Tab-separated table of N, CA and C in Angstrom:
chain	number	residue	atom	x	y	z
A	1	UNK	N	28.235	-13.107	26.757
A	1	UNK	CA	29.064	-14.270	27.036
A	1	UNK	C	28.431	-15.516	26.419
A	2	UNK	N	29.172	-16.550	26.407
A	2	UNK	CA	28.670	-17.815	25.888
A	2	UNK	C	29.302	-18.958	26.679
A	3	UNK	N	28.842	-20.147	26.425
A	3	UNK	CA	29.396	-21.327	27.080
A	3	UNK	C	30.896	-21.416	26.811
A	4	UNK	N	31.670	-21.776	27.829
A	4	UNK	CA	33.095	-22.022	27.625
A	4	UNK	C	33.391	-23.479	27.949
A	5	UNK	N	34.465	-23.981	27.367
A	5	UNK	CA	34.872	-25.366	27.582
A	5	UNK	C	36.212	-25.391	28.298
A	6	UNK	N	36.359	-26.322	29.241
A	6	UNK	CA	37.668	-26.547	29.835
A	6	UNK	C	38.506	-27.331	28.822
A	7	UNK	N	39.810	-27.392	29.069
A	7	UNK	CA	40.697	-28.181	28.192
A	7	UNK	C	40.235	-29.632	28.140
A	8	UNK	N	39.848	-30.175	29.294
A	8	UNK	CA	39.414	-31.568	29.357
A	8	UNK	C	38.152	-31.775	28.534
A	9	UNK	N	37.212	-30.834	28.624
A	9	UNK	CA	35.978	-30.946	27.854
A	9	UNK	C	36.274	-30.856	26.354
A	10	UNK	N	37.182	-29.970	25.968
A	10	UNK	CA	37.553	-29.841	24.554
A	10	UNK	C	38.142	-31.153	24.043
A	11	UNK	N	39.030	-31.768	24.830
A	11	UNK	CA	39.610	-33.055	24.437
A	11	UNK	C	38.535	-34.128	24.324
A	12	UNK	N	37.616	-34.149	25.283
A	12	UNK	CA	36.543	-35.143	25.268
A	12	UNK	C	35.664	-34.980	24.036
A	13	UNK	N	35.327	-33.746	23.697
A	13	UNK	CA	34.498	-33.486	22.513
A	13	UNK	C	35.216	-33.982	21.260
A	14	UNK	N	36.510	-33.676	21.146
A	14	UNK	CA	37.274	-34.121	19.970
A	14	UNK	C	37.322	-35.646	19.890
A	15	UNK	N	37.498	-36.316	21.039
A	15	UNK	CA	37.532	-37.785	21.048
A	15	UNK	C	36.191	-38.378	20.621
A	16	UNK	N	35.114	-37.814	21.139
A	16	UNK	CA	33.776	-38.325	20.807
A	16	UNK	C	33.488	-38.146	19.324
A	17	UNK	N	33.784	-36.967	18.795
A	17	UNK	CA	33.512	-36.686	17.381
A	17	UNK	C	34.373	-37.574	16.489
A	18	UNK	N	35.615	-37.841	16.902
A	18	UNK	CA	36.518	-38.678	16.103
A	18	UNK	C	36.002	-40.103	15.953
A	19	UNK	N	35.140	-40.545	16.875
A	19	UNK	CA	34.596	-41.907	16.817
A	19	UNK	C	33.470	-42.052	15.799
A	20	UNK	N	33.000	-40.933	15.265
A	20	UNK	CA	31.867	-40.965	14.324
A	20	UNK	C	32.377	-40.547	12.947
A	21	UNK	N	32.629	-41.533	12.059
A	21	UNK	CA	33.259	-41.238	10.767
A	21	UNK	C	32.541	-40.166	9.945
A	22	UNK	N	31.215	-40.191	9.883
A	22	UNK	CA	30.510	-39.223	9.035
A	22	UNK	C	30.457	-37.828	9.645
A	23	UNK	N	30.997	-37.658	10.853
A	23	UNK	CA	30.960	-36.343	11.501
A	23	UNK	C	32.359	-35.845	11.847
A	24	UNK	N	33.372	-36.299	11.103
A	24	UNK	CA	34.754	-35.991	11.481
A	24	UNK	C	35.056	-34.491	11.556
A	25	UNK	N	34.322	-33.665	10.796
A	25	UNK	CA	34.517	-32.217	10.873
A	25	UNK	C	33.399	-31.561	11.674
A	26	UNK	N	32.623	-32.367	12.352
A	26	UNK	CA	31.460	-31.860	13.072
A	26	UNK	C	31.773	-31.523	14.516
A	27	UNK	N	30.766	-31.740	15.353
A	27	UNK	CA	30.937	-31.417	16.754
A	27	UNK	C	29.865	-32.079	17.591
A	28	UNK	N	29.834	-31.730	18.854
A	28	UNK	CA	28.811	-32.220	19.764
A	28	UNK	C	27.717	-31.155	19.813
A	29	UNK	N	26.478	-31.578	19.575
A	29	UNK	CA	25.347	-30.651	19.612
A	29	UNK	C	24.627	-30.816	20.939
A	30	UNK	N	24.375	-29.701	21.603
A	30	UNK	CA	23.650	-29.708	22.865
A	30	UNK	C	22.285	-29.081	22.627
A	31	UNK	N	21.257	-29.862	22.958
A	31	UNK	CA	19.882	-29.413	22.768
A	31	UNK	C	19.196	-29.380	24.115
A	32	UNK	N	18.493	-28.285	24.392
A	32	UNK	CA	17.736	-28.170	25.637
A	32	UNK	C	16.415	-28.884	25.432
A	33	UNK	N	16.215	-29.982	26.162
A	33	UNK	CA	14.992	-30.780	25.983
A	33	UNK	C	13.825	-30.208	26.769
A	34	UNK	N	14.121	-29.304	27.697
A	34	UNK	CA	13.068	-28.739	28.518
A	34	UNK	C	12.598	-29.699	29.596
A	35	UNK	N	13.090	-30.904	29.553
A	35	UNK	CA	12.708	-31.928	30.538
A	35	UNK	C	13.562	-31.764	31.789
A	36	UNK	N	13.176	-32.445	32.876
A	36	UNK	CA	13.979	-32.367	34.103
A	36	UNK	C	15.430	-32.810	33.879
A	37	UNK	N	15.635	-33.718	32.936
A	37	UNK	CA	16.998	-34.186	32.660
A	37	UNK	C	17.831	-33.089	32.018
A	38	UNK	N	17.179	-32.102	31.441
A	38	UNK	CA	17.898	-30.932	30.952
A	38	UNK	C	18.342	-30.962	29.512
A	39	UNK	N	19.507	-31.526	29.254
A	39	UNK	CA	20.113	-31.380	27.933
A	39	UNK	C	20.386	-32.724	27.277
A	40	UNK	N	20.323	-32.710	25.956
A	40	UNK	CA	20.615	-33.906	25.164
A	40	UNK	C	21.868	-33.608	24.346
A	41	UNK	N	22.832	-34.514	24.403
A	41	UNK	CA	24.051	-34.359	23.617
A	41	UNK	C	24.059	-35.377	22.502
A	42	UNK	N	24.456	-34.942	21.324
A	42	UNK	CA	24.578	-35.849	20.187
A	42	UNK	C	25.730	-35.359	19.315
A	43	UNK	N	26.245	-36.245	18.484
A	43	UNK	CA	27.288	-35.860	17.539
A	43	UNK	C	26.598	-35.440	16.248
A	44	UNK	N	26.996	-34.287	15.725
A	44	UNK	CA	26.382	-33.761	14.506
A	44	UNK	C	27.469	-33.369	13.514
A	45	UNK	N	27.263	-33.657	12.221
A	45	UNK	CA	28.268	-33.282	11.228
A	45	UNK	C	28.351	-31.774	11.021
A	46	UNK	N	27.232	-31.082	11.235
A	46	UNK	CA	27.168	-29.638	11.032
A	46	UNK	C	26.188	-29.031	12.033
A	47	UNK	N	26.360	-27.736	12.344
A	47	UNK	CA	25.377	-27.086	13.206
A	47	UNK	C	24.071	-26.854	12.440
A	48	UNK	N	22.979	-26.756	13.168
A	48	UNK	CA	21.712	-26.352	12.561
A	48	UNK	C	21.806	-24.844	12.289
A	49	UNK	N	20.963	-24.320	11.377
A	49	UNK	CA	21.065	-22.892	11.018
A	49	UNK	C	20.994	-21.917	12.203
A	50	UNK	N	20.203	-22.215	13.221
A	50	UNK	CA	20.044	-21.291	14.355
A	50	UNK	C	21.019	-21.567	15.498
A	51	UNK	N	21.876	-22.584	15.368
A	51	UNK	CA	22.783	-22.956	16.450
A	51	UNK	C	23.869	-21.909	16.685
A	52	UNK	N	24.295	-21.807	17.938
A	52	UNK	CA	25.475	-21.034	18.303
A	52	UNK	C	26.640	-22.018	18.294
A	53	UNK	N	27.738	-21.651	17.643
A	53	UNK	CA	28.901	-22.540	17.556
A	53	UNK	C	29.988	-22.036	18.494
A	54	UNK	N	30.435	-22.917	19.387
A	54	UNK	CA	31.518	-22.604	20.319
A	54	UNK	C	32.709	-23.466	19.920
A	55	UNK	N	33.858	-22.842	19.686
A	55	UNK	CA	35.063	-23.579	19.293
A	55	UNK	C	36.153	-23.346	20.334
A	56	UNK	N	36.705	-24.435	20.858
A	56	UNK	CA	37.807	-24.368	21.818
A	56	UNK	C	38.856	-25.380	21.396
A	57	UNK	N	40.046	-24.906	21.046
A	57	UNK	CA	41.150	-25.792	20.636
A	57	UNK	C	40.721	-26.807	19.585
A	58	UNK	N	39.915	-26.391	18.639
A	58	UNK	CA	39.494	-27.282	17.556
A	58	UNK	C	38.270	-28.113	17.875
A	59	UNK	N	37.834	-28.111	19.128
A	59	UNK	CA	36.608	-28.840	19.510
A	59	UNK	C	35.421	-27.932	19.224
A	60	UNK	N	34.415	-28.482	18.530
A	60	UNK	CA	33.243	-27.680	18.176
A	60	UNK	C	32.018	-28.174	18.935
A	61	UNK	N	31.314	-27.226	19.546
A	61	UNK	CA	30.066	-27.527	20.244
A	61	UNK	C	28.990	-26.651	19.622
A	62	UNK	N	27.879	-27.277	19.264
A	62	UNK	CA	26.754	-26.569	18.670
A	62	UNK	C	25.643	-26.495	19.710
A	63	UNK	N	25.158	-25.291	19.989
A	63	UNK	CA	24.101	-25.102	20.980
A	63	UNK	C	22.817	-24.665	20.284
A	64	UNK	N	21.706	-25.372	20.537
A	64	UNK	CA	20.453	-24.888	19.976
A	64	UNK	C	20.092	-23.580	20.693
A	65	UNK	N	19.102	-22.863	20.159
A	65	UNK	CA	18.798	-21.530	20.695
A	65	UNK	C	18.500	-21.533	22.190
A	66	UNK	N	17.729	-22.499	22.656
A	66	UNK	CA	17.356	-22.555	24.064
A	66	UNK	C	18.566	-22.914	24.926
A	67	UNK	N	19.363	-23.876	24.462
A	67	UNK	CA	20.563	-24.261	25.212
A	67	UNK	C	21.548	-23.100	25.271
A	68	UNK	N	21.693	-22.361	24.179
A	68	UNK	CA	22.621	-21.221	24.150
A	68	UNK	C	22.229	-20.199	25.217
A	69	UNK	N	20.928	-19.951	25.362
A	69	UNK	CA	20.461	-19.001	26.374
A	69	UNK	C	20.666	-19.569	27.778
A	70	UNK	N	20.358	-20.846	27.966
A	70	UNK	CA	20.472	-21.476	29.289
A	70	UNK	C	21.921	-21.604	29.749
A	71	UNK	N	22.833	-21.804	28.806
A	71	UNK	CA	24.235	-22.084	29.140
A	71	UNK	C	25.137	-20.868	28.951
A	72	UNK	N	24.528	-19.700	28.864
A	72	UNK	CA	25.243	-18.461	28.543
A	72	UNK	C	26.449	-18.195	29.428
A	73	UNK	N	26.349	-18.459	30.713
A	73	UNK	CA	27.453	-18.132	31.625
A	73	UNK	C	28.009	-19.379	32.305
A	74	UNK	N	27.935	-20.507	31.605
A	74	UNK	CA	28.343	-21.776	32.198
A	74	UNK	C	29.662	-22.266	31.596
A	75	UNK	N	30.275	-23.210	32.297
A	75	UNK	CA	31.510	-23.848	31.841
A	75	UNK	C	31.226	-25.337	31.700
A	76	UNK	N	31.573	-25.893	30.544
A	76	UNK	CA	31.422	-27.329	30.327
A	76	UNK	C	32.744	-28.001	30.665
A	77	UNK	N	32.684	-28.938	31.596
A	77	UNK	CA	33.867	-29.695	31.982
A	77	UNK	C	33.598	-31.165	31.694
A	78	UNK	N	34.621	-31.967	31.733
A	78	UNK	CA	34.455	-33.396	31.455
A	78	UNK	C	35.383	-34.203	32.331
A	79	UNK	N	34.960	-35.421	32.587
A	79	UNK	CA	35.765	-36.394	33.314
A	79	UNK	C	35.963	-37.577	32.389
A	80	UNK	N	37.201	-37.929	32.127
A	80	UNK	CA	37.489	-39.064	31.261
A	80	UNK	C	37.819	-40.265	32.135
A	81	UNK	N	37.075	-41.351	31.956
A	81	UNK	CA	37.313	-42.554	32.747
A	81	UNK	C	38.364	-43.422	32.080
A	82	UNK	N	38.923	-44.344	32.849
A	82	UNK	CA	39.933	-45.262	32.321
A	82	UNK	C	39.383	-46.095	31.171
A	83	UNK	N	38.083	-46.401	31.222
A	83	UNK	CA	37.483	-47.242	30.178
A	83	UNK	C	37.099	-46.453	28.927
A	84	UNK	N	37.421	-45.162	28.899
A	84	UNK	CA	37.141	-44.355	27.716
A	84	UNK	C	35.804	-43.637	27.747
A	85	UNK	N	35.010	-43.859	28.788
A	85	UNK	CA	33.732	-43.169	28.871
A	85	UNK	C	33.947	-41.728	29.343
A	86	UNK	N	33.006	-40.888	29.014
A	86	UNK	CA	33.100	-39.470	29.333
A	86	UNK	C	31.878	-39.043	30.123
A	87	UNK	N	32.111	-38.244	31.147
A	87	UNK	CA	31.013	-37.666	31.901
A	87	UNK	C	31.168	-36.143	31.874
A	88	UNK	N	30.163	-35.467	31.351
A	88	UNK	CA	30.203	-34.017	31.290
A	88	UNK	C	29.545	-33.410	32.510
A	89	UNK	N	30.016	-32.254	32.901
A	89	UNK	CA	29.428	-31.524	34.031
A	89	UNK	C	29.415	-30.041	33.691
A	90	UNK	N	28.431	-29.342	34.222
A	90	UNK	CA	28.334	-27.895	34.012
A	90	UNK	C	28.692	-27.163	35.287
A	91	UNK	N	29.482	-26.123	35.143
A	91	UNK	CA	29.826	-25.272	36.266
A	91	UNK	C	29.487	-23.830	35.907
A	92	UNK	N	29.698	-22.925	36.849
A	92	UNK	CA	29.434	-21.512	36.621
A	92	UNK	C	30.749	-20.802	36.349
A	93	UNK	N	30.748	-19.886	35.369
A	93	UNK	CA	31.960	-19.140	35.072
A	93	UNK	C	32.307	-18.236	36.228
A	94	UNK	N	33.599	-18.133	36.487
A	94	UNK	CA	34.065	-17.284	37.606
A	94	UNK	C	33.965	-15.814	37.239
């Protein structure tokens, strides 16, 4: 199995990537920092060679090797605020 995205998370990823002109065909990269905070999200034009690529409705998420293992059975969800900000949350797959 691999990380799955909810519809809301897929929309949020597409919106975030669309805001970065040099990454219009890219995605959101999730890196496991190993720190208590857990994961770092950034917009990337392309996946790194070892990344796992998850595609949902055209939204692309790139997972580094450690994040791919950590998020293997998780669901990425998102909350879109009225002001355009996004908050991501991880859940467990049913």
